[in-house]
Coordinates of C-alpha atoms in Angstrom, one line a residue:
X1 CA 12.7 330.2 26.4
X2 CA 10.1 332.8 25.5
X3 CA 9.6 335.9 27.6
X4 CA 6.2 334.5 28.6
X5 CA 8.0 331.8 30.6
X6 CA 11.1 333.8 31.8
X7 CA 11.5 334.9 35.4
X8 CA 11.6 338.6 34.5
X9 CA 9.7 341.1 36.7
X10 CA 6.1 341.3 35.6
X11 CA 3.1 343.5 36.6
X12 CA 1.6 340.5 38.5
X13 CA 4.7 340.2 40.7
X14 CA 3.9 343.3 42.7
X15 CA 0.3 342.1 43.3
X16 CA 1.5 338.6 44.3
X17 CA 4.1 340.0 46.8
X18 CA 1.6 342.5 48.1
X19 CA -0.6 339.5 49.1
X20 CA 2.1 337.1 50.1
X21 CA 4.3 339.2 52.4
X22 CA 1.5 340.3 54.8
X23 CA 0.2 336.7 54.7
X24 CA 3.6 335.5 55.8
X25 CA 3.7 338.1 58.7
X26 CA 0.2 336.9 59.7
X27 CA 1.3 333.2 59.7
X28 CA 4.4 334.0 61.7
X29 CA 2.5 336.0 64.3
X30 CA -0.1 333.3 65.0
X31 CA 2.4 330.8 66.6
X32 CA 3.5 333.5 69.0
X33 CA 0.4 332.7 71.1
X34 CA 1.8 329.3 72.0
X35 CA 5.4 330.5 72.4
X36 CA 4.3 333.3 74.7
X37 CA 2.2 331.0 76.8
X38 CA 5.1 328.4 77.0
X39 CA 7.7 331.0 78.0
X40 CA 5.5 332.5 80.7
X41 CA 4.0 329.3 82.1
X42 CA 7.4 327.6 82.0
X43 CA 8.6 329.7 84.9
X44 CA 5.7 328.5 87.1
X45 CA 7.1 325.0 87.2
X46 CA 7.5 321.8 85.2
X47 CA 4.0 320.3 85.9
X48 CA 2.4 323.5 84.8
X49 CA 4.4 323.5 81.6
X50 CA 3.6 319.9 80.9
X51 CA -0.1 320.5 81.5
X52 CA 0.0 323.4 79.1
X53 CA 1.8 321.2 76.5
X54 CA -1.0 318.6 76.6
X55 CA -3.8 321.2 76.4
X56 CA -2.1 323.3 73.7
X57 CA -1.5 320.2 71.6
X58 CA -5.3 319.5 71.6
X59 CA -6.2 323.1 70.9
X60 CA -3.6 323.3 68.1
X61 CA -5.1 320.2 66.5
X62 CA -8.6 321.7 66.6
X63 CA -7.3 324.9 65.0
X64 CA -5.4 323.0 62.4
X65 CA -8.5 320.9 61.5
X66 CA -10.8 324.0 61.4
X67 CA -8.5 326.0 59.0
X68 CA -11.0 325.1 56.3
X69 CA -13.1 328.0 57.7
X70 CA -10.4 330.4 56.4
X71 CA -9.7 328.5 53.1
X72 CA -13.3 328.0 52.1
X73 CA -14.4 331.5 52.9
X74 CA -11.4 333.0 51.0
X75 CA -12.5 331.1 47.8
X76 CA -16.2 331.9 48.0
X77 CA -15.8 335.6 48.9
X78 CA -13.0 336.1 46.3
X79 CA -15.2 334.6 43.5
X80 CA -18.1 337.0 44.3
X81 CA -15.7 339.9 44.5
X82 CA -14.3 339.0 41.1
X83 CA -17.9 338.8 39.7
X84 CA -18.7 342.2 41.0
X85 CA -21.2 341.0 43.6
X86 CA -19.9 342.9 46.6
X87 CA -23.1 342.4 48.7
X88 CA -23.0 338.7 47.9
X89 CA -19.3 338.5 48.8
X90 CA -20.0 340.0 52.2
X91 CA -23.0 337.8 52.8
X92 CA -20.9 334.7 52.0
X93 CA -18.3 335.9 54.5
X94 CA -20.9 336.4 57.1
X95 CA -22.3 332.9 56.6
X96 CA -18.8 331.5 57.1
X97 CA -18.3 333.6 60.3
X98 CA -21.6 332.3 61.7
X99 CA -20.5 328.7 60.9
X100 CA -17.3 329.4 62.8
X101 CA -19.2 330.7 65.8
X102 CA -21.5 327.6 65.8
X103 CA -18.6 325.2 65.6
X104 CA -16.7 327.1 68.2
X105 CA -19.6 326.8 70.7
X106 CA -19.9 323.1 70.1
X107 CA -16.1 322.5 70.4
X108 CA -15.9 324.9 73.4
X109 CA -18.6 323.0 75.3
X110 CA -16.9 319.7 74.5
X111 CA -13.6 321.0 75.8
X112 CA -15.1 322.2 79.0
X113 CA -17.1 318.9 79.7
X114 CA -14.4 316.5 78.6
X115 CA -11.3 318.4 79.6
X116 CA -9.9 315.8 82.0
X117 CA -10.0 312.7 79.6
X118 CA -8.8 314.8 76.7
X119 CA -5.8 316.1 78.6
X120 CA -4.9 312.5 79.6
X121 CA -5.4 311.4 76.0
X122 CA -2.8 313.9 74.9
X123 CA -0.2 312.4 77.3
X124 CA -0.3 314.6 80.4
X125 CA 1.3 312.9 83.5
X126 CA -0.9 312.6 86.7
X127 CA 0.8 315.6 88.3
X128 CA 0.3 317.7 85.1
X129 CA -3.3 316.8 84.5
X130 CA -4.9 319.4 86.9
X131 CA -3.0 322.2 85.3
X132 CA -3.9 321.0 81.8
X133 CA -7.5 320.7 82.7
X134 CA -7.6 324.2 84.2
X135 CA -6.0 325.7 81.0
X136 CA -8.2 323.7 78.6
X137 CA -11.5 324.6 80.3
X138 CA -10.7 328.3 80.3
X139 CA -9.2 328.2 76.8
X140 CA -12.3 326.4 75.5
X141 CA -14.3 329.5 76.3
X142 CA -12.3 331.2 73.5
X143 CA -13.1 328.6 70.8
X144 CA -16.1 330.6 69.3
X145 CA -13.8 333.6 69.1
X146 CA -10.9 331.7 67.7
X147 CA -13.0 330.1 64.9
X148 CA -14.6 333.4 64.2
X149 CA -11.1 334.8 63.7
X150 CA -10.3 332.0 61.3
X151 CA -13.4 332.6 59.2
X152 CA -13.0 336.4 59.3
X153 CA -9.4 336.0 58.1
X154 CA -10.8 334.1 55.1
X155 CA -13.2 337.0 54.4
X156 CA -10.5 339.6 54.3
X157 CA -8.2 337.3 52.3
X158 CA -11.1 337.0 49.8
X159 CA -11.3 340.8 49.7
X160 CA -7.5 340.8 49.3
X161 CA -7.2 342.9 52.4
X162 CA -4.4 340.8 53.9
X163 CA -2.8 343.8 55.5
X164 CA -5.6 344.1 58.0
X165 CA -5.2 340.5 59.0
X166 CA -1.5 341.2 59.6
X167 CA -2.2 344.2 61.8
X168 CA -4.8 342.3 63.9
X169 CA -2.6 339.2 64.3
X170 CA 0.4 341.3 65.3
X171 CA -1.6 343.4 67.7
X172 CA -3.2 340.2 69.1
X173 CA 0.2 338.6 69.7
X174 CA 1.4 341.7 71.6
X175 CA -1.8 341.9 73.6
X176 CA -1.5 338.2 74.5
X177 CA 2.0 338.6 75.9
X178 CA 1.1 341.6 78.0
X179 CA -2.1 340.1 79.4
X180 CA -0.5 336.8 80.2
X181 CA 2.4 338.4 82.1
X182 CA 0.1 340.6 84.1
X183 CA -2.5 337.9 84.9
X184 CA 0.0 335.1 85.7
X185 CA 2.4 337.1 87.9
X186 CA 1.2 340.4 89.4
X187 CA -2.4 339.2 89.6
X188 CA -1.3 335.7 90.7
X189 CA -3.7 333.6 88.6
X190 CA -1.0 331.1 87.6
X191 CA -1.7 328.9 84.6
X192 CA -5.4 330.1 84.7
X193 CA -4.1 333.6 84.0
X194 CA -2.3 332.4 80.9
X195 CA -5.5 330.8 79.5
X196 CA -7.5 333.9 80.5
X197 CA -5.1 336.3 78.7
X198 CA -5.3 334.2 75.6
X199 CA -9.1 334.1 75.6
X200 CA -9.4 337.8 76.1
X201 CA -7.0 338.3 73.2
X202 CA -9.0 336.0 71.0
X203 CA -12.2 337.9 71.7
X204 CA -10.4 341.2 71.1
X205 CA -9.3 339.9 67.7
X206 CA -12.7 338.6 66.9
X207 CA -14.3 341.9 67.8
X208 CA -11.8 343.8 65.5
X209 CA -12.7 341.5 62.6
X210 CA -16.4 341.7 63.3
X211 CA -16.3 345.5 63.2
X212 CA -14.5 345.4 59.8
X213 CA -17.1 343.0 58.4
X214 CA -19.9 344.9 60.0
X215 CA -18.8 348.1 58.2
X216 CA -18.6 346.3 54.9
X217 CA -22.1 344.8 55.4
X218 CA -23.5 348.2 56.2
X219 CA -21.8 349.7 53.2
X220 CA -23.1 347.1 50.7
X221 CA -26.4 346.5 52.5
X222 CA -25.6 342.8 53.2
X223 CA -27.6 341.0 55.9
X224 CA -25.8 340.2 59.2
X225 CA -28.3 337.8 60.7
X226 CA -27.7 334.0 60.6
X227 CA -29.0 332.5 57.4
X228 CA -29.7 328.8 57.8
X229 CA -29.3 327.9 54.1
X230 CA -26.2 330.0 53.7
X231 CA -24.5 328.4 56.8
X232 CA -25.5 325.0 55.5
X233 CA -24.0 325.7 52.1
X234 CA -20.8 327.0 53.8
X235 CA -20.6 323.8 55.9
X236 CA -21.2 321.5 52.9
X237 CA -18.6 323.3 50.8
X238 CA -16.1 322.9 53.6
X239 CA -16.4 319.2 53.9
X240 CA -13.8 318.3 51.1
X241 CA -11.3 320.8 52.6
X242 CA -11.8 319.2 56.1
X243 CA -11.2 315.7 54.5
X244 CA -8.0 317.1 52.9
X245 CA -6.8 318.6 56.2
X246 CA -7.5 315.4 58.1
X247 CA -5.5 313.4 55.6
X248 CA -2.5 315.7 55.9
X249 CA -2.8 315.3 59.7
X250 CA -2.8 311.6 59.4
X251 CA 0.4 311.7 57.4
X252 CA 2.0 313.9 60.0
X253 CA 1.0 311.7 62.9
X254 CA 2.0 308.5 61.1
X255 CA 5.6 309.8 60.6
X256 CA 5.9 310.8 64.3
X257 CA 4.5 307.5 65.5
X258 CA 6.9 305.5 63.3
X259 CA 9.8 307.7 64.2
X260 CA 9.1 307.0 67.9
X261 CA 9.5 303.3 67.3
X262 CA 13.1 303.8 66.3
X263 CA 13.9 305.2 69.8
X264 CA 14.4 308.4 71.7
X265 CA 17.2 309.8 69.5
X266 CA 15.2 309.2 66.3
X267 CA 12.1 310.9 67.8
X268 CA 14.2 313.8 69.0
X269 CA 15.7 314.3 65.5
X270 CA 12.3 314.0 63.9
X271 CA 10.9 316.7 66.2
X272 CA 13.7 319.2 65.3
X273 CA 13.6 318.4 61.6
X274 CA 9.8 318.5 61.4
X275 CA 9.7 321.8 63.3
X276 CA 12.1 323.3 60.7
X277 CA 10.0 321.9 57.9
X278 CA 6.9 323.4 59.5
X279 CA 8.5 326.8 59.9
X280 CA 9.7 326.9 56.2
X281 CA 6.2 325.7 55.2
X282 CA 4.9 329.1 56.5
X283 CA 6.8 330.8 53.8
X284 CA 5.3 328.5 51.2
X285 CA 1.9 328.8 52.8
X286 CA 2.1 332.6 52.3
X287 CA 2.4 332.1 48.5
X288 CA -0.4 329.6 48.7
X289 CA -2.7 332.0 50.4
X290 CA -1.8 334.7 47.9
X291 CA -2.7 332.3 45.2
X292 CA -6.0 331.5 46.8
X293 CA -7.1 335.1 47.0
X294 CA -5.8 336.0 43.5
X295 CA -7.2 333.0 41.6
X296 CA -10.6 333.2 43.2
X297 CA -11.1 336.8 42.1
X298 CA -9.9 336.1 38.6
X299 CA -12.2 333.1 38.1
X300 CA -15.1 335.1 39.6
X301 CA -14.4 337.7 37.0
X302 CA -14.3 335.0 34.3
X303 CA -10.8 336.0 33.4
X304 CA -9.5 332.6 32.4
X305 CA -6.4 333.9 30.6
X306 CA -5.5 336.0 33.7
X307 CA -6.1 333.0 36.0
X308 CA -3.7 330.8 33.8
X309 CA -1.1 333.6 33.8
X310 CA -1.4 334.1 37.6
X311 CA -1.2 330.4 38.2
X312 CA 2.0 330.1 36.1
X313 CA 3.6 333.1 37.8
X314 CA 2.7 331.9 41.3
X315 CA 4.2 328.5 40.5
X316 CA 7.4 330.1 39.2
X317 CA 7.7 332.1 42.4
X318 CA 7.1 328.9 44.4
X319 CA 9.9 327.1 42.6
X320 CA 12.3 330.0 43.2
X321 CA 11.4 330.3 46.9
X322 CA 11.7 326.5 47.3
X323 CA 15.3 326.5 45.8
X324 CA 16.3 329.5 48.0
X325 CA 15.0 327.7 51.2
X326 CA 16.8 324.5 50.2
X327 CA 20.1 326.4 49.8
X328 CA 19.5 328.1 53.2
X329 CA 19.0 324.8 54.9
X330 CA 22.2 323.4 53.3
X331 CA 24.2 326.5 54.2
X332 CA 23.0 326.8 57.8
X333 CA 22.5 323.3 59.0
X334 CA 25.9 323.1 60.7
X335 CA 25.0 326.1 62.8
X336 CA 21.4 325.2 63.2
X337 CA 21.7 321.6 64.7
X338 CA 23.8 322.4 67.8
X339 CA 21.2 324.9 68.9
X340 CA 18.8 322.0 69.6
X341 CA 20.9 319.2 71.0
X342 CA 24.2 318.1 72.4
X343 CA 23.5 314.4 71.7
X344 CA 25.9 313.3 68.9
X345 CA 23.6 310.6 67.7
X346 CA 20.8 313.0 67.2
X347 CA 23.1 315.4 65.5
X348 CA 24.3 312.8 63.1
X349 CA 20.7 311.9 62.3
X350 CA 19.8 315.5 61.7
X351 CA 22.8 316.0 59.4
X352 CA 21.4 313.3 57.0
X353 CA 17.7 314.2 57.5
X354 CA 18.3 317.9 56.7
X355 CA 20.0 317.0 53.5
X356 CA 16.8 315.2 52.5
X357 CA 14.8 318.1 53.6
X358 CA 16.8 320.4 51.4
X359 CA 16.3 318.0 48.5
X360 CA 12.6 317.9 48.9
X361 CA 11.9 321.6 49.4
X362 CA 12.0 322.5 45.6
X363 CA 9.4 319.7 45.1
X364 CA 7.3 320.7 48.1
X365 CA 7.2 324.4 47.1
X366 CA 5.1 324.0 43.9
X367 CA 2.9 321.5 45.8
X368 CA 2.0 324.2 48.4
X369 CA 1.3 326.7 45.6
X370 CA -0.8 324.3 43.5
X371 CA -2.7 323.3 46.6
X372 CA -3.5 326.9 47.3
X373 CA -4.5 327.7 43.8
X374 CA -6.9 324.8 43.6
X375 CA -8.4 325.8 47.0
X376 CA -8.9 329.3 45.6
X377 CA -10.6 327.8 42.6
X378 CA -13.0 325.9 44.9
X379 CA -11.7 322.5 43.6
X380 CA -12.1 320.9 47.0
X381 CA -13.6 317.6 45.8
X382 CA -10.6 316.9 43.7
X383 CA -8.2 317.8 46.5
X384 CA -10.1 315.4 48.9
X385 CA -9.8 312.5 46.4
X386 CA -6.2 313.4 45.6
X387 CA -5.5 313.5 49.3
X388 CA -6.8 309.9 49.7
X389 CA -4.6 308.7 46.9
X390 CA -1.4 310.5 47.9
X391 CA -1.7 309.8 51.6
X392 CA -2.2 306.1 50.8
X393 CA 1.0 306.3 48.8
X394 CA 2.8 307.9 51.7
X395 CA 1.5 305.4 54.3
X396 CA 2.5 302.5 52.0
X397 CA 6.0 304.0 51.6
X398 CA 6.4 304.8 55.3
X399 CA 5.2 301.4 56.5
X400 CA 7.3 299.7 53.8
X401 CA 10.4 301.6 55.0
X402 CA 9.6 300.7 58.6
X403 CA 9.3 297.0 57.8
X404 CA 12.6 297.1 55.9
X405 CA 14.1 298.8 59.0
X406 CA 15.3 301.8 57.0
X407 CA 15.3 304.0 60.1
X408 CA 14.5 307.7 60.2
X409 CA 16.0 308.4 56.8
X410 CA 13.6 305.8 55.3
X411 CA 10.7 307.8 56.8
X412 CA 11.9 311.0 55.2
X413 CA 12.3 309.3 51.8
X414 CA 8.7 308.3 52.3
X415 CA 7.9 312.0 52.7
X416 CA 9.7 312.6 49.4
X417 CA 7.4 310.0 47.8
X418 CA 4.4 311.9 49.4
X419 CA 5.5 315.2 48.0
X420 CA 6.2 313.8 44.6
X421 CA 2.8 312.0 44.5
X422 CA 1.1 315.2 45.4
X423 CA 3.1 317.2 42.8
X424 CA 2.1 314.7 40.0
X425 CA -1.6 314.7 41.0
X426 CA -1.8 318.5 41.4
X427 CA 0.2 319.3 38.3
X428 CA -1.8 316.9 36.2
X429 CA -5.0 318.6 37.4
X430 CA -3.7 322.1 36.7
X431 CA -2.8 321.2 33.1
X432 CA -6.5 320.5 32.4
X433 CA -9.5 322.8 32.3
X434 CA -11.5 320.9 34.8
X435 CA -10.6 323.2 37.7
X436 CA -11.4 326.4 35.8
X437 CA -15.0 327.2 36.6
X438 CA -15.9 330.8 36.2
X439 CA -18.6 333.0 37.8
X440 CA -19.7 334.0 41.3
X441 CA -20.2 330.4 42.4
X442 CA -18.3 327.3 41.5
X443 CA -20.7 325.1 39.7
X444 CA -23.1 327.9 38.9
X445 CA -22.7 327.3 35.2
X446 CA -23.3 323.6 35.6
X447 CA -19.6 322.9 35.4
X448 CA -17.3 321.4 38.0
X449 CA -16.4 318.0 39.1
X450 CA -18.6 315.5 41.0
X451 CA -17.2 312.9 43.4
X452 CA -17.1 310.1 40.9
X453 CA -15.4 312.1 38.2
X454 CA -12.8 313.5 40.7
X455 CA -12.1 310.0 42.0
X456 CA -11.7 308.6 38.4
X457 CA -9.3 311.5 37.5
X458 CA -7.2 310.9 40.5
X459 CA -7.0 307.2 39.8
X460 CA -5.9 307.9 36.2
X461 CA -3.2 310.3 37.5
X462 CA -1.8 307.9 40.2
X463 CA -1.7 305.0 37.7
X464 CA 0.3 307.0 35.2
X465 CA 3.9 305.5 34.9

C-alpha cells in the first residue's frame, strides 16, 4: 500500500477533525430540547407527557424534513467561499435564511390551525389531545425561528465556522432547560410553559445567528433584503434534497410499521435498536457535515485534486469510525440492553439485532460520508434518483422478509440490503467525474447532471451484478 492510501496522520486530518468535532457537539446538543421537555413535562402527569409525545413527534418530523435548508445552504455558501466570492456567499446564505422564514410562517400557521387533527393523527389518546394541542399551537409560533436556525447553521457550516453553531446550540440547550423549569413550575404555566420556553429559546438562537450573518453582510456589503429570484433558486435547488430526505423517512417508517406487525416485543426491541442506531448516526453525520463544508469550498476554488484527496481521506476516517463504533456495540451490548427492558423476550431479540447493527455499521459509515460529500458537491439530483432506487430495494427486501415471516431479524437484514445498495450507488458515483463541478455555482460552467442522465446512471449502477 502506498503512503497516499495509508492511514497515517496528514495535514488534512486536523482540518477535518476541526470541522467534525464541533459538528458532533452541535448534533448532540439539538436532541436535548426534546429530552428536557420530556423530563420536565413528565412530572406534570401521564396525559401531559403523552400529549407532548404526539406534538413532539410531529415537530421532529417537520424539522427532519426541513433539514435540506441546512444542507443546501452549506453547499451553495461553501462554493462561493471557495471561489473567493464572499459577498455572493453571504447573499446566498441570506436567501436560504429568508426561505427558512417563509416556510416557517407557512408551517407555523398550519400547526396552529390544524393542531387538533394533527395531534390525533400522531396517536394521542383523548385525554392527552388537549395537552398536545396546547403544546403544538404554542410551539408552532417558533417554526419561523427554528427553520431560520437550520438555514443559518448551513450558512456558518459553509463558512466553516462550525464552532459558532456549537456555542449557539449548547447555549440554547441550557437556556431551554432553565426557561422550561421556571415557566412550568414557579410560574405555573404547565405544559404551555414548556412550549413557551422552547419558543423563546428558538427565537434567541435565531437572533444570535441573524446577528452573525448581519455583521458578515455589512462587512462584505451583501444585501439583506428578500430577493425573490434568490429565494426561488434556493427553493428549487433544495427540492432534490427534500426528495432524498422524504425517501429516507419512508424507509424508517416502513421498518417501524412492519416491526409493529410482529407484536409488542418486536416493536419494543425495534425502538431500542433504532434509537441506538440513530445516536451512533450522529457521529457519522458529524463526518458527513465536515465533508459537506470541506468539499464545497474545494470545488468552489476549482481544486479538483484537493477535492479528490479530501474525499478519500474523509472516507478513510468514516471506515475507521464505523469499525470503532461496531466494536463498541459488540463490547457493550450486554450492559446496554438491561438498561432499557426487563422483558427477556425483548432482550433476546436485541441480542441478535445488535449483532446485525454492529455488522452493518462499517458499511453505513462510508454511506453517511459519501452522502455528505455529494451534498457538499451539490449533486442533489443524483442523490434523489439514487434514493428512489435504493429505497425501492429496501422496501422490496423488507416486504419480502415480512411475507416470508422472517421476523425482526429479517427487517434488519433488509436494512443491510439498504445500506449496501446505497454504498454501491454512491461509491460508483464518486468514482466518476460527473459529481465534480467546479466554480461558484454548480452548473455554472454548463456541466452537471440533468434528471434524465442521473436516472440513467442510477439504473446502470443498480443493475450491475
